[in-house]
Amino acid sequence: VLEIAPDDAATTGGLARALIAAGERTEAQAMLDALPAEVAAKPEVARARAELAIAEGDGGSDLAELAARVEAN
């Protein structure tokens, strides 16, 4: 998927979220860390980063609230 659309934030964010859901958090983190700055700044990628933080237990109540607001949009 990334070979077809490497700069597409929706594709990248969706793949990262799928990896997180599958328990592949290390792989998701590596993929997110390797993104170019212009893609990493997109909301789709921010959503994946928030989900990763929550999955890793790093999400406090503020982050959980943010993730809920992102999900609502």
mmCIF file of C-alpha atoms in Angstrom:
data_model
loop_
_atom_site.group_PDB
_atom_site.id
_atom_site.type_symbol
_atom_site.label_atom_id
_atom_site.label_comp_id
_atom_site.label_asym_id
_atom_site.label_seq_id
_atom_site.Cartn_x
_atom_site.Cartn_y
_atom_site.Cartn_z
ATOM 1 C CA VAL A 1 0.000 0.000 0.000
ATOM 2 C CA LEU A 2 2.744 2.446 0.903
ATOM 3 C CA GLU A 3 4.513 1.713 -2.369
ATOM 4 C CA ILE A 4 1.438 2.868 -4.289
ATOM 5 C CA ALA A 5 0.705 6.000 -2.223
ATOM 6 C CA PRO A 6 3.707 6.766 0.015
ATOM 7 C CA ASP A 7 2.735 10.418 0.558
ATOM 8 C CA ASP A 8 -0.982 9.853 1.169
ATOM 9 C CA ALA A 9 -1.703 10.681 4.812
ATOM 10 C CA ALA A 10 -5.049 8.873 4.844
ATOM 11 C CA THR A 11 -3.468 5.664 3.583
ATOM 12 C CA THR A 12 -0.513 5.925 5.931
ATOM 13 C CA GLY A 13 -2.644 6.808 8.937
ATOM 14 C CA GLY A 14 -5.069 3.988 8.178
ATOM 15 C CA LEU A 15 -2.293 1.447 7.825
ATOM 16 C CA ALA A 16 -0.730 2.599 11.093
ATOM 17 C CA ARG A 17 -4.088 2.293 12.861
ATOM 18 C CA ALA A 18 -4.558 -1.199 11.418
ATOM 19 C CA LEU A 19 -1.119 -2.190 12.712
ATOM 20 C CA ILE A 20 -1.984 -0.801 16.145
ATOM 21 C CA ALA A 21 -5.260 -2.733 16.189
ATOM 22 C CA ALA A 22 -3.360 -5.897 15.250
ATOM 23 C CA GLY A 23 -0.959 -5.378 18.158
ATOM 24 C CA GLU A 24 1.966 -4.421 15.918
ATOM 25 C CA ARG A 25 2.729 -1.219 17.813
ATOM 26 C CA THR A 26 6.482 -1.307 17.215
ATOM 27 C CA GLU A 27 5.984 -1.582 13.464
ATOM 28 C CA ALA A 28 3.381 1.209 13.534
ATOM 29 C CA GLN A 29 5.755 3.449 15.498
ATOM 30 C CA ALA A 30 8.608 2.792 13.075
ATOM 31 C CA MET A 31 6.387 3.576 10.104
ATOM 32 C CA LEU A 32 5.119 6.812 11.673
ATOM 33 C CA ASP A 33 8.643 7.881 12.630
ATOM 34 C CA ALA A 34 9.855 7.404 9.049
ATOM 35 C CA LEU A 35 7.234 9.676 7.468
ATOM 36 C CA PRO A 36 8.289 12.857 5.703
ATOM 37 C CA ALA A 37 7.446 16.004 7.694
ATOM 38 C CA GLU A 38 4.697 17.129 5.315
ATOM 39 C CA VAL A 39 2.861 13.808 5.735
ATOM 40 C CA ALA A 40 3.566 13.501 9.466
ATOM 41 C CA ALA A 41 1.862 16.859 10.077
ATOM 42 C CA LYS A 42 -1.484 15.723 8.628
ATOM 43 C CA PRO A 43 -4.493 15.062 10.905
ATOM 44 C CA GLU A 44 -4.803 11.473 9.670
ATOM 45 C CA VAL A 45 -1.322 10.744 10.983
ATOM 46 C CA ALA A 46 -1.964 12.642 14.224
ATOM 47 C CA ARG A 47 -4.961 10.382 14.807
ATOM 48 C CA ALA A 48 -2.776 7.299 14.376
ATOM 49 C CA ARG A 49 -0.173 8.733 16.767
ATOM 50 C CA ALA A 50 -2.893 9.401 19.349
ATOM 51 C CA GLU A 51 -4.218 5.854 19.018
ATOM 52 C CA LEU A 52 -0.697 4.501 19.401
ATOM 53 C CA ALA A 53 -0.143 6.562 22.555
ATOM 54 C CA ILE A 54 -3.412 5.285 24.004
ATOM 55 C CA ALA A 55 -2.558 1.686 23.075
ATOM 56 C CA GLU A 56 0.797 2.027 24.796
ATOM 57 C CA GLY A 57 -0.824 3.414 27.926
ATOM 58 C CA ASP A 58 0.699 6.854 27.458
ATOM 59 C CA GLY A 59 -2.671 8.526 26.953
ATOM 60 C CA GLY A 60 -3.861 10.558 29.870
ATOM 61 C CA SER A 61 -7.387 11.861 30.107
ATOM 62 C CA ASP A 62 -6.533 14.846 27.894
ATOM 63 C CA LEU A 63 -5.269 12.571 25.134
ATOM 64 C CA ALA A 64 -8.250 10.273 25.486
ATOM 65 C CA GLU A 65 -10.572 13.260 25.141
ATOM 66 C CA LEU A 66 -8.666 14.413 22.056
ATOM 67 C CA ALA A 67 -8.874 10.967 20.503
ATOM 68 C CA ALA A 68 -12.625 10.906 21.134
ATOM 69 C CA ARG A 69 -13.005 14.291 19.458
ATOM 70 C CA VAL A 70 -10.938 13.140 16.479
ATOM 71 C CA GLU A 71 -13.037 9.975 16.208
ATOM 72 C CA ALA A 72 -16.212 12.067 16.219
ATOM 73 C CA ASN A 73 -14.975 13.938 13.168
#
